[in-house]
Amino acid sequence: MHPELLRRLDQRVRQVVVNWPERVVDAFDECLDVTGFRLGGEQAADWELWRIWRANRLGLHSCRAHVDALTLGRSFAIVGTNECNPATPLVTVESPSDVHVELDPRTREVRAALKWQRSGEGDGGHINLLGRYSFLPPADVAGGSRPLRDPDAAQEETDEDELK
C-alpha cells in the first residue's frame, strides 16, 4: 500500500501482499504441457523424440524450465552422452543462475556455454564449446585460474590478427 494511504488510514487497515506474478506464471505453466513431437511438416508424431523425452523424465523437469523462462527470460537444457544407455542422450534442465552462454551477435545462436557446478568440495565449471569439445578445468590449479596461453611465449599470427 502507498505510504500516504497508510498514514491517512491511521493503521485501521492492514497491508495485504498478494503474490500476483507467481499466480500468473503458474497459470501459464499449467498450459504448457508437452504432449508429443512432430518434425518439420510431418503429420505423424516422432516416437523416438517422445521416447527420449520420457526416458529423461522431462515431463517432470520441463515445469522448472518453463518457470525459469517465464520469470527470468531464459532457461537452458543441456544434452549430453548417457553413459548408462548410449542410445539415449541425457537431457538436463538447468537454471540460468548456473549457466552462462556466449551468443553470436549476428545470429543470436549459442557459441559456447559454461555450466557452473556447486558441490560441497568446492565450486567448479564445466565448459562446453558447441560442436567442438567439452572439458572440466582442473580443480587443483595453484593460485586460481591460469591463462590459456603463456604470456612470455611468442604468439603465432592467426587469421584474426591479419584482419586487424
mmCIF file of C-alpha atoms in Angstrom:
data_model
loop_
_atom_site.group_PDB
_atom_site.id
_atom_site.type_symbol
_atom_site.label_atom_id
_atom_site.label_comp_id
_atom_site.label_asym_id
_atom_site.label_seq_id
_atom_site.Cartn_x
_atom_site.Cartn_y
_atom_site.Cartn_z
ATOM 1 C CA MET A 1 0.000 0.000 0.000
ATOM 2 C CA HIS A 2 1.190 3.505 -0.674
ATOM 3 C CA PRO A 3 2.694 5.138 2.447
ATOM 4 C CA GLU A 4 0.267 8.089 2.182
ATOM 5 C CA LEU A 5 -2.724 5.728 2.322
ATOM 6 C CA LEU A 6 -1.291 4.008 5.371
ATOM 7 C CA ARG A 7 -0.822 7.387 7.068
ATOM 8 C CA ARG A 8 -4.371 8.594 6.291
ATOM 9 C CA LEU A 9 -5.998 5.340 7.352
ATOM 10 C CA ASP A 10 -4.097 5.569 10.635
ATOM 11 C CA GLN A 11 -3.279 1.847 10.781
ATOM 12 C CA ARG A 12 -7.027 0.914 10.629
ATOM 13 C CA VAL A 13 -6.403 -1.233 7.546
ATOM 14 C CA ARG A 14 -3.612 -3.790 7.424
ATOM 15 C CA GLN A 15 -1.489 -4.145 4.343
ATOM 16 C CA VAL A 16 -2.039 -7.348 2.361
ATOM 17 C CA VAL A 17 0.620 -8.678 -0.002
ATOM 18 C CA VAL A 18 -0.661 -10.862 -2.840
ATOM 19 C CA ASN A 19 1.916 -12.585 -4.996
ATOM 20 C CA TRP A 20 0.200 -11.975 -8.362
ATOM 21 C CA PRO A 21 3.275 -12.624 -10.529
ATOM 22 C CA GLU A 22 3.548 -16.159 -9.122
ATOM 23 C CA ARG A 23 -0.137 -16.794 -9.884
ATOM 24 C CA VAL A 24 0.274 -15.540 -13.462
ATOM 25 C CA VAL A 25 3.410 -17.623 -14.102
ATOM 26 C CA ASP A 26 1.765 -20.724 -12.603
ATOM 27 C CA ALA A 27 -1.300 -20.212 -14.825
ATOM 28 C CA PHE A 28 0.880 -20.042 -17.951
ATOM 29 C CA ASP A 29 2.963 -23.025 -16.825
ATOM 30 C CA GLU A 30 -0.161 -25.149 -16.386
ATOM 31 C CA CYS A 31 -0.969 -24.576 -20.070
ATOM 32 C CA LEU A 32 2.497 -25.622 -21.275
ATOM 33 C CA ASP A 33 2.232 -29.397 -21.153
ATOM 34 C CA VAL A 34 4.190 -31.170 -23.878
ATOM 35 C CA THR A 35 2.125 -33.999 -25.374
ATOM 36 C CA GLY A 36 4.331 -35.076 -28.273
ATOM 37 C CA PHE A 37 6.640 -34.014 -31.094
ATOM 38 C CA ARG A 38 6.315 -33.584 -34.851
ATOM 39 C CA LEU A 39 9.211 -32.623 -37.058
ATOM 40 C CA GLY A 40 9.115 -30.099 -39.908
ATOM 41 C CA GLY A 41 5.878 -30.612 -41.783
ATOM 42 C CA GLU A 42 5.416 -34.241 -40.743
ATOM 43 C CA GLN A 43 1.870 -35.289 -39.875
ATOM 44 C CA ALA A 44 2.881 -38.250 -37.710
ATOM 45 C CA ALA A 45 4.361 -37.971 -34.230
ATOM 46 C CA ASP A 46 8.077 -38.642 -33.786
ATOM 47 C CA TRP A 47 8.104 -41.558 -31.348
ATOM 48 C CA GLU A 48 11.888 -41.544 -30.955
ATOM 49 C CA LEU A 49 11.866 -37.965 -29.606
ATOM 50 C CA TRP A 50 8.985 -38.876 -27.311
ATOM 51 C CA ARG A 51 10.977 -41.883 -26.019
ATOM 52 C CA ILE A 52 13.960 -39.615 -25.239
ATOM 53 C CA TRP A 53 11.631 -37.109 -23.535
ATOM 54 C CA ARG A 54 10.141 -39.818 -21.323
ATOM 55 C CA ALA A 55 13.489 -41.517 -20.587
ATOM 56 C CA ASN A 56 14.826 -38.212 -19.226
ATOM 57 C CA ARG A 57 11.615 -37.566 -17.239
ATOM 58 C CA LEU A 58 11.295 -34.191 -18.931
ATOM 59 C CA GLY A 59 7.556 -34.079 -18.286
ATOM 60 C CA LEU A 60 8.504 -33.528 -14.647
ATOM 61 C CA HIS A 61 11.536 -31.286 -15.218
ATOM 62 C CA SER A 62 10.086 -29.135 -18.022
ATOM 63 C CA CYS A 63 7.998 -27.270 -15.422
ATOM 64 C CA ARG A 64 11.215 -25.817 -13.988
ATOM 65 C CA ALA A 65 12.345 -24.785 -17.478
ATOM 66 C CA HIS A 66 9.003 -23.068 -18.158
ATOM 67 C CA VAL A 67 9.004 -21.181 -14.830
ATOM 68 C CA ASP A 68 12.629 -20.058 -15.337
ATOM 69 C CA ALA A 69 11.863 -18.890 -18.877
ATOM 70 C CA LEU A 70 8.726 -17.007 -17.795
ATOM 71 C CA THR A 71 10.279 -15.340 -14.735
ATOM 72 C CA LEU A 72 13.917 -14.881 -15.756
ATOM 73 C CA GLY A 73 13.553 -14.626 -19.531
ATOM 74 C CA ARG A 74 15.677 -17.680 -20.285
ATOM 75 C CA SER A 75 16.112 -21.348 -19.482
ATOM 76 C CA PHE A 76 18.574 -23.978 -20.587
ATOM 77 C CA ALA A 77 18.615 -27.679 -21.373
ATOM 78 C CA ILE A 78 21.930 -29.457 -21.798
ATOM 79 C CA VAL A 79 22.111 -32.547 -23.997
ATOM 80 C CA GLY A 80 24.970 -34.944 -23.401
ATOM 81 C CA THR A 81 26.118 -38.537 -23.527
ATOM 82 C CA ASN A 82 24.335 -41.033 -21.328
ATOM 83 C CA GLU A 83 26.948 -43.478 -20.017
ATOM 84 C CA CYS A 84 24.249 -45.919 -18.811
ATOM 85 C CA ASN A 85 22.444 -46.030 -22.163
ATOM 86 C CA PRO A 86 24.449 -44.668 -25.137
ATOM 87 C CA ALA A 87 21.376 -44.917 -27.419
ATOM 88 C CA THR A 88 19.511 -42.339 -25.323
ATOM 89 C CA PRO A 89 21.019 -38.866 -24.872
ATOM 90 C CA LEU A 90 20.995 -37.398 -21.372
ATOM 91 C CA VAL A 91 18.984 -34.162 -21.205
ATOM 92 C CA THR A 92 19.098 -31.974 -18.098
ATOM 93 C CA VAL A 93 17.158 -28.790 -17.394
ATOM 94 C CA GLU A 94 19.485 -26.133 -15.981
ATOM 95 C CA SER A 95 18.823 -22.889 -14.140
ATOM 96 C CA PRO A 96 20.007 -19.658 -15.772
ATOM 97 C CA SER A 97 21.771 -18.865 -12.493
ATOM 98 C CA ASP A 98 24.090 -21.848 -13.139
ATOM 99 C CA VAL A 99 24.630 -21.469 -16.902
ATOM 100 C CA HIS A 100 26.208 -18.675 -18.913
ATOM 101 C CA VAL A 101 26.169 -18.642 -22.701
ATOM 102 C CA GLU A 102 28.010 -16.637 -25.295
ATOM 103 C CA LEU A 103 25.697 -15.654 -28.137
ATOM 104 C CA ASP A 104 26.698 -14.893 -31.689
ATOM 105 C CA PRO A 105 25.778 -11.200 -32.030
ATOM 106 C CA ARG A 106 24.532 -11.638 -35.589
ATOM 107 C CA THR A 107 22.504 -14.851 -35.381
ATOM 108 C CA ARG A 108 21.814 -14.898 -31.603
ATOM 109 C CA GLU A 109 22.761 -18.598 -31.615
ATOM 110 C CA VAL A 110 24.753 -20.043 -28.732
ATOM 111 C CA ARG A 111 28.508 -20.176 -29.466
ATOM 112 C CA ALA A 112 29.697 -21.555 -26.122
ATOM 113 C CA ALA A 113 28.249 -22.399 -22.732
ATOM 114 C CA LEU A 114 29.582 -22.574 -19.191
ATOM 115 C CA LYS A 115 27.777 -24.702 -16.613
ATOM 116 C CA TRP A 116 28.784 -23.744 -13.079
ATOM 117 C CA GLN A 117 28.570 -26.697 -10.713
ATOM 118 C CA ARG A 118 28.393 -26.245 -6.969
ATOM 119 C CA SER A 119 29.453 -29.012 -4.648
ATOM 120 C CA GLY A 120 30.425 -29.419 -1.007
ATOM 121 C CA GLU A 121 34.052 -29.945 -2.017
ATOM 122 C CA GLY A 122 34.318 -26.670 -3.920
ATOM 123 C CA ASP A 123 32.916 -24.932 -6.942
ATOM 124 C CA GLY A 124 33.815 -25.777 -10.489
ATOM 125 C CA GLY A 125 32.781 -25.008 -14.028
ATOM 126 C CA HIS A 126 32.117 -27.261 -16.983
ATOM 127 C CA ILE A 127 32.992 -25.581 -20.263
ATOM 128 C CA ASN A 128 31.192 -26.674 -23.411
ATOM 129 C CA LEU A 129 32.139 -25.216 -26.779
ATOM 130 C CA LEU A 130 29.321 -26.404 -29.001
ATOM 131 C CA GLY A 131 30.309 -28.738 -31.784
ATOM 132 C CA ARG A 132 33.935 -28.660 -30.720
ATOM 133 C CA TYR A 133 34.819 -30.074 -27.328
ATOM 134 C CA SER A 134 33.923 -30.121 -23.679
ATOM 135 C CA PHE A 135 36.179 -30.271 -20.641
ATOM 136 C CA LEU A 136 36.370 -29.751 -16.906
ATOM 137 C CA PRO A 137 39.016 -27.285 -15.755
ATOM 138 C CA PRO A 138 41.453 -28.869 -13.284
ATOM 139 C CA ALA A 139 40.399 -28.427 -9.665
ATOM 140 C CA ASP A 140 43.932 -28.192 -8.298
ATOM 141 C CA VAL A 141 45.240 -25.204 -10.250
ATOM 142 C CA ALA A 142 47.728 -23.417 -7.990
ATOM 143 C CA GLY A 143 46.862 -19.775 -7.434
ATOM 144 C CA GLY A 144 43.424 -19.998 -9.007
ATOM 145 C CA SER A 145 42.766 -19.767 -12.713
ATOM 146 C CA ARG A 146 45.512 -19.868 -15.290
ATOM 147 C CA PRO A 147 45.911 -18.116 -18.655
ATOM 148 C CA LEU A 148 45.139 -20.077 -21.791
ATOM 149 C CA ARG A 149 48.483 -19.023 -23.308
ATOM 150 C CA ASP A 150 51.904 -18.499 -21.793
ATOM 151 C CA PRO A 151 52.273 -14.688 -21.741
ATOM 152 C CA ASP A 152 56.071 -14.985 -22.275
ATOM 153 C CA ALA A 153 55.817 -17.324 -25.272
ATOM 154 C CA ALA A 154 55.980 -15.997 -28.823
ATOM 155 C CA GLN A 155 52.484 -15.737 -30.240
ATOM 156 C CA GLU A 156 51.590 -17.144 -33.615
ATOM 157 C CA GLU A 157 49.755 -14.950 -36.076
ATOM 158 C CA THR A 158 46.182 -16.015 -36.711
ATOM 159 C CA ASP A 159 43.687 -15.153 -39.391
ATOM 160 C CA GLU A 160 42.037 -12.764 -36.915
ATOM 161 C CA ASP A 161 45.337 -10.871 -36.464
ATOM 162 C CA GLU A 162 45.622 -10.433 -40.232
ATOM 163 C CA LEU A 163 42.144 -8.882 -40.395
ATOM 164 C CA LYS A 164 43.031 -6.089 -37.946
#
